[in-house]
Coordinates of C-alpha atoms in Angstrom, one line a residue:
X516 CA 6.6 12.8 25.3
X517 CA 8.3 16.1 25.4
X518 CA 8.0 17.5 21.9
X519 CA 10.2 20.6 22.5
X520 CA 13.0 18.4 23.9
X521 CA 12.8 16.1 20.8
X522 CA 13.0 19.1 18.5
X523 CA 15.9 20.6 20.3
X524 CA 17.7 17.2 20.3
X525 CA 17.3 17.1 16.6
X526 CA 18.1 20.8 15.7
X527 CA 19.7 22.4 18.8
X528 CA 18.7 24.1 22.0
X529 CA 17.9 27.4 20.2
X530 CA 15.0 25.9 18.2
X531 CA 11.4 26.5 19.4
X532 CA 8.1 24.8 18.4
X533 CA 5.7 27.6 17.6
X534 CA 2.7 25.5 16.7
X535 CA 1.7 21.9 16.7
X536 CA -1.1 20.7 14.3
X537 CA -2.4 17.2 14.1
X538 CA -2.5 15.8 10.6
X539 CA -4.8 13.2 8.9
X540 CA -3.5 9.6 9.3
X541 CA -6.0 7.5 7.3
X542 CA -6.3 3.9 8.5
X543 CA -3.0 4.0 10.3
X544 CA -2.8 3.6 14.1
X545 CA 0.1 6.1 14.1
X546 CA -0.6 9.8 14.7
X547 CA 1.2 12.6 12.9
X548 CA 1.7 16.2 14.0
X549 CA 3.1 19.1 11.9
X550 CA 5.5 21.2 14.0
X551 CA 6.0 24.8 13.0
X552 CA 9.6 25.7 14.0
X553 CA 11.6 28.8 14.7
X554 CA 15.4 28.8 14.4
X555 CA 15.6 25.4 12.7
X556 CA 17.1 24.8 9.2
X557 CA 13.6 23.9 8.1
X558 CA 10.3 25.8 8.7
X559 CA 8.5 22.7 9.8
X560 CA 8.9 19.0 10.6
X561 CA 6.5 16.1 11.1
X562 CA 6.4 14.2 14.3
X563 CA 5.3 10.6 13.8
X564 CA 4.0 9.3 17.2
X565 CA 3.8 5.5 17.3
X566 CA 1.5 5.3 20.3
X567 CA 0.5 1.8 21.0
X568 CA 2.2 0.2 18.0
X569 CA 3.1 -3.3 19.3
X570 CA 6.6 -3.4 17.7
X571 CA 7.6 -0.5 20.0
X572 CA 6.5 -2.0 23.3
X573 CA 7.0 -5.7 23.1
X574 CA 9.9 -7.2 25.0
X575 CA 11.1 -8.9 21.8
X576 CA 10.7 -5.7 19.7
X577 CA 13.3 -5.3 17.0
X578 CA 16.4 -3.3 17.8
X579 CA 15.5 -0.9 15.0
X580 CA 12.0 0.3 14.0
X581 CA 11.1 -1.2 10.6
X582 CA 10.1 2.2 9.3
X583 CA 13.6 3.5 10.2
X584 CA 15.3 0.4 8.8
X585 CA 13.5 0.4 5.4
X586 CA 13.8 4.2 5.1
X587 CA 17.6 3.9 5.4
X588 CA 17.9 1.2 2.8
X589 CA 15.6 3.0 0.3
X590 CA 17.5 6.3 0.9
X591 CA 20.8 4.5 0.4
X592 CA 19.5 3.1 -2.9
X593 CA 18.8 6.7 -4.1
X594 CA 15.1 6.5 -3.7
X595 CA 13.0 9.5 -2.7
X596 CA 11.8 9.0 0.9
X597 CA 11.3 11.5 3.8
X598 CA 14.4 12.4 5.7
X599 CA 14.6 11.3 9.3
X600 CA 15.8 14.2 11.6
X601 CA 15.6 12.1 14.8
X602 CA 14.8 8.5 15.6
X603 CA 13.5 8.5 19.2
X604 CA 11.3 5.4 18.7
X605 CA 13.0 3.3 21.3
X606 CA 12.9 6.0 24.1
X607 CA 9.9 8.2 23.2
X608 CA 7.9 6.2 20.7
X609 CA 8.4 9.0 18.1
X610 CA 10.3 9.8 14.9
X611 CA 10.9 13.3 13.6
X612 CA 10.6 13.5 9.9
X613 CA 10.9 15.8 6.9
X614 CA 7.7 17.7 6.2
X615 CA 6.6 16.8 2.7
X616 CA 3.6 19.1 2.6
X617 CA -0.1 18.1 2.1
X618 CA -0.3 17.3 -1.6
X619 CA -0.5 13.5 -2.2
X620 CA -0.5 11.9 -5.6
X621 CA -4.2 11.5 -5.1
X622 CA -4.7 15.3 -4.7
X623 CA -2.5 16.0 -7.7
X624 CA -4.5 13.6 -9.8
X625 CA -7.8 15.1 -8.7
X626 CA -6.8 18.6 -9.9
X627 CA -5.1 17.5 -13.1
X628 CA -6.2 17.4 -16.8
X629 CA -6.4 14.1 -18.6
X630 CA -2.9 14.6 -20.1
X631 CA -1.5 15.6 -16.8
X632 CA -3.1 12.5 -15.1
X633 CA -1.4 10.2 -17.6
X634 CA 1.9 12.0 -17.0
X635 CA 1.6 11.6 -13.2
X636 CA 0.9 7.9 -13.6
X637 CA 3.8 7.4 -16.0
X638 CA 6.0 9.1 -13.4
X639 CA 4.7 6.8 -10.6
X640 CA 5.2 3.7 -12.7
X641 CA 8.7 4.8 -13.6
X642 CA 9.5 5.4 -10.0
X643 CA 8.0 2.0 -9.1
X644 CA 10.1 0.2 -11.7
X645 CA 13.2 2.0 -10.5
X646 CA 12.5 1.0 -6.9
X647 CA 12.0 -2.6 -7.8
X648 CA 15.3 -2.7 -9.7
X649 CA 17.3 -0.9 -7.0
X650 CA 15.9 -3.0 -4.1
X651 CA 16.2 -6.5 -5.7
X652 CA 18.0 -8.4 -4.4
X653 CA 17.1 -6.8 -1.1
X654 CA 20.1 -5.2 0.5
X655 CA 21.7 -7.0 3.4
X656 CA 20.3 -5.9 6.8
X657 CA 17.0 -4.7 5.4
X658 CA 14.1 -6.0 7.4
X659 CA 12.1 -6.6 4.3
X660 CA 14.4 -9.6 3.5
X661 CA 13.1 -11.3 6.6
X662 CA 9.4 -11.0 5.7
X663 CA 7.7 -13.2 3.1
X664 CA 4.3 -12.7 1.5
X665 CA 3.8 -16.4 1.3
X666 CA 0.9 -18.8 1.0
X667 CA -0.1 -18.4 4.6
X668 CA -0.4 -14.6 4.4
X669 CA -2.0 -14.6 1.0
X670 CA -4.5 -17.1 2.1
X671 CA -5.3 -15.3 5.4
X672 CA -6.1 -12.1 3.5
X673 CA -8.6 -14.0 1.4
X674 CA -10.2 -15.3 4.6
X675 CA -10.4 -11.6 5.6
X676 CA -12.6 -11.1 2.6
X677 CA -14.7 -14.1 3.5
X678 CA -15.3 -13.0 7.1
X679 CA -15.8 -9.3 6.6
X680 CA -16.2 -8.6 2.9
X681 CA -18.8 -11.3 2.5
X682 CA -20.3 -12.6 5.8
X683 CA -20.2 -9.4 7.8
X684 CA -21.4 -7.4 4.8
X685 CA -24.3 -9.7 4.0
X686 CA -25.1 -10.3 7.7
X687 CA -25.1 -14.1 7.4
X688 CA -22.9 -17.1 7.7
X689 CA -22.3 -19.1 4.5
X690 CA -23.6 -22.6 4.5
X691 CA -20.9 -25.3 4.5
X692 CA -21.9 -26.3 0.9
X693 CA -21.0 -22.8 -0.3
X694 CA -18.1 -22.0 2.1
X695 CA -16.0 -25.2 1.6
X696 CA -15.7 -25.0 -2.2
X697 CA -14.9 -21.3 -2.0
X698 CA -12.1 -22.0 0.6
X699 CA -10.7 -24.7 -1.7
X700 CA -10.7 -22.2 -4.6
X701 CA -9.0 -19.7 -2.4
X702 CA -6.4 -22.3 -1.5
X703 CA -5.6 -22.8 -5.2
X704 CA -5.4 -19.1 -5.8
X705 CA -3.0 -18.5 -2.9
X706 CA -0.8 -21.4 -4.0
X707 CA -0.6 -20.0 -7.5
X708 CA 0.3 -16.6 -6.3
X709 CA 2.9 -18.0 -4.0
X710 CA 4.6 -19.6 -7.0
X711 CA 4.9 -16.3 -8.9
X712 CA 8.4 -14.7 -9.4
X713 CA 9.5 -12.7 -6.3
X714 CA 10.8 -9.2 -5.7
X715 CA 10.9 -6.3 -3.3
X716 CA 7.3 -5.3 -2.4
X717 CA 6.4 -1.9 -0.8
X718 CA 3.0 -3.5 0.0
X719 CA 0.8 -0.3 -0.4
X720 CA 2.2 1.7 -3.3
X721 CA -0.9 3.8 -4.1
X722 CA -2.1 7.4 -4.5
X723 CA -2.3 8.2 -0.8
X724 CA 1.2 6.9 -0.2
X725 CA 3.0 9.0 -2.7
X726 CA 3.6 12.7 -1.9
X727 CA 4.2 15.4 -4.5
X728 CA 7.0 17.8 -3.8
X729 CA 6.0 21.4 -4.6
X730 CA 7.3 23.5 -7.5
X731 CA 8.6 20.6 -9.5
X732 CA 7.5 19.5 -13.0
X733 CA 5.8 16.2 -13.4
X734 CA 8.4 13.5 -13.1
X735 CA 9.5 10.6 -10.9
X736 CA 11.8 13.1 -9.0
X737 CA 8.7 15.1 -8.0
X738 CA 7.3 12.1 -6.0
X739 CA 8.3 10.9 -2.6
X740 CA 7.4 7.4 -1.2
X741 CA 5.9 7.0 2.3
X742 CA 4.3 4.2 4.4
X743 CA 7.0 1.7 3.4
X744 CA 7.5 0.1 6.8
X745 CA 5.7 -3.1 5.9
X746 CA 7.9 -3.9 2.9
X747 CA 8.6 -7.6 2.2
X748 CA 9.5 -10.2 -0.4
X749 CA 6.5 -11.1 -2.5
X750 CA 5.1 -11.5 -6.0
X751 CA 7.1 -9.0 -8.1
X752 CA 4.1 -7.2 -9.6
X753 CA 2.1 -6.8 -6.4
X754 CA 2.9 -3.1 -6.1
X755 CA 1.8 -2.6 -9.7
X756 CA -1.7 -3.9 -8.7
X757 CA -1.8 -1.5 -5.7
X758 CA -1.1 1.4 -8.0
X759 CA -3.1 0.6 -11.1
X760 CA -6.1 -0.9 -9.2
X761 CA -6.0 1.8 -6.5
X762 CA -9.3 1.8 -4.6
X763 CA -9.4 5.6 -4.5
X764 CA -8.8 6.4 -8.2
X765 CA -11.1 5.3 -11.1
X766 CA -8.4 4.7 -13.6
X767 CA -9.3 4.3 -17.3
X768 CA -8.6 0.7 -18.5
X769 CA -6.9 1.9 -21.7
X770 CA -4.5 4.0 -19.6
X771 CA -4.0 1.0 -17.3
X772 CA -2.9 -1.2 -20.2
X773 CA -0.5 1.5 -21.4
X774 CA 1.0 1.7 -18.0
X775 CA 1.4 -2.1 -17.7
X776 CA 3.3 -2.0 -21.0
X777 CA 5.5 0.8 -19.7
X778 CA 6.4 -1.2 -16.6
X779 CA 7.1 -4.4 -18.5
X780 CA 9.4 -2.5 -20.9
X781 CA 11.3 -0.7 -18.1
X782 CA 11.8 -4.0 -16.2
X783 CA 12.6 -6.0 -19.3
X784 CA 9.9 -8.6 -18.7
X785 CA 7.5 -10.1 -21.2
X786 CA 4.3 -8.2 -21.3
X787 CA 2.1 -11.3 -21.4
X788 CA 3.7 -12.5 -18.1
X789 CA 3.2 -9.2 -16.4
X790 CA -0.4 -9.0 -17.5
X791 CA -1.2 -12.5 -16.2
X792 CA 0.5 -12.0 -12.9
X793 CA -1.3 -8.6 -12.6
X794 CA -4.7 -10.2 -13.2
X795 CA -4.2 -13.0 -10.6
X796 CA -2.9 -10.6 -8.0
X797 CA -5.7 -8.2 -8.7
X798 CA -8.2 -10.8 -7.6
X799 CA -6.5 -11.4 -4.3
X800 CA -5.6 -7.8 -3.5
X801 CA -9.0 -6.3 -4.3
X802 CA -10.9 -9.0 -2.4
X803 CA -8.6 -8.2 0.6
X804 CA -9.1 -4.5 0.2
X805 CA -12.9 -4.7 0.2
X806 CA -12.8 -6.9 3.3
X807 CA -10.4 -4.6 5.0
X808 CA -12.6 -1.5 4.5
X809 CA -15.5 -3.3 6.1
X810 CA -13.2 -4.6 8.9
X811 CA -12.2 -1.0 9.7
X812 CA -15.8 0.1 9.8
X813 CA -16.9 -2.8 12.1
X814 CA -13.9 -2.8 14.5
X815 CA -12.8 0.8 14.6
X816 CA -16.2 2.5 14.0
X817 CA -14.7 4.3 11.0
X818 CA -17.1 4.2 8.0
X819 CA -15.0 6.5 5.8
X820 CA -13.6 3.6 3.7
X821 CA -17.0 2.0 2.9
X822 CA -17.5 4.0 -0.4
X823 CA -14.5 2.1 -1.7
X824 CA -15.9 -1.4 -1.1
X825 CA -18.0 -1.6 -4.2
X826 CA -15.2 -0.3 -6.5
X827 CA -12.8 -2.9 -5.0
X828 CA -15.1 -5.8 -5.8
X829 CA -15.9 -4.4 -9.2
X830 CA -12.2 -4.6 -10.0
X831 CA -12.1 -8.2 -8.9
X832 CA -14.9 -8.9 -11.3
X833 CA -13.1 -7.1 -14.2
X834 CA -9.9 -9.1 -13.5
X835 CA -11.9 -12.4 -13.4
X836 CA -13.5 -11.6 -16.7
X837 CA -10.1 -11.0 -18.3
X838 CA -8.5 -14.0 -16.7
X839 CA -8.5 -17.2 -18.6
X840 CA -9.4 -20.4 -16.7
X841 CA -10.1 -20.4 -12.9
X842 CA -13.6 -21.7 -13.5
X843 CA -14.0 -23.1 -10.0
X844 CA -13.0 -19.8 -8.4
X845 CA -15.4 -17.9 -10.7
X846 CA -18.3 -20.3 -10.0
X847 CA -17.7 -20.3 -6.2
X848 CA -17.6 -16.5 -6.0
X849 CA -20.7 -16.2 -8.2
X850 CA -22.6 -18.5 -5.8
X851 CA -21.3 -16.9 -2.6
X852 CA -21.5 -13.3 -3.7
X853 CA -23.9 -12.9 -6.6
X854 CA -24.2 -9.1 -6.0
X855 CA -20.8 -8.6 -7.5
X856 CA -19.9 -11.9 -9.2
X857 CA -23.1 -13.3 -10.8
X858 CA -22.8 -14.1 -14.5
X859 CA -19.1 -14.5 -14.7
X860 CA -18.1 -16.2 -18.0
X861 CA -18.0 -20.0 -17.8
X862 CA -15.3 -21.8 -19.8

């Protein structure tokens, strides 16, 4: 990959790359580089290198990279996403992007007062409600319309918890008498989630996937959405769970309830429906998250996400306590994973 050639293709032959700095990439298999430029209309740009991402190299790879496809449709809908200066994914496995800086929503939250934190979250919820309204129905040609977060995927993520979040974590295989009832309870949960009202889903709308533009007051327009390439059709409040049960942010429950109300009002949906969908999805999402963090440690030798395992499962417990019914699921989880789920209320 010739970085200088890519930059000159995007901005002109007189532009030079003065420095190239690798940036953090979290759990992504992509790599990111900040390019300091001379002679370009912008002082810097970000090179997203796709590396060994399968969708780039397979013979039946899509004609357009999902990141590029979803970015275009979000941008056309008036949503804040990074500009694409050059799409060279098909030829060089790289995309040249707008540099949004280093301040994520998470960083802004860390350095904010209590009132500022609430203001930031209200802005993020407003942007989320706006995105959901603008992107549903999903525009024609958007790859998200071809993907469905259905029973099979919901259920496979629960199996991810069972394999990594439970058995790998405990270092033992569950007995059939414990595993089988738990799997049946997971079947019931996945079926219930698959029946929820549908909408456009970003899939990972959380504090590390929102960038904060510098020198702007707290508002939805100060935020920029990233990591949207896996968008799909799924339960309409799934992104709300990702944001308000973010593994990285210990959000106060009183604030969480106010934000749920904000979202319901902005979407024009009954608050009771939003809350019940939110609780059900919280169980599935946070079980998956905890299992995923252990999976990353065991398969990529990256323990950096392990501190978030316990908070993820604690949020599952909180959701189960608040959720009416689901006695079999509560009983099976308490039996299989007493460290986190012992003593759940029995109805």
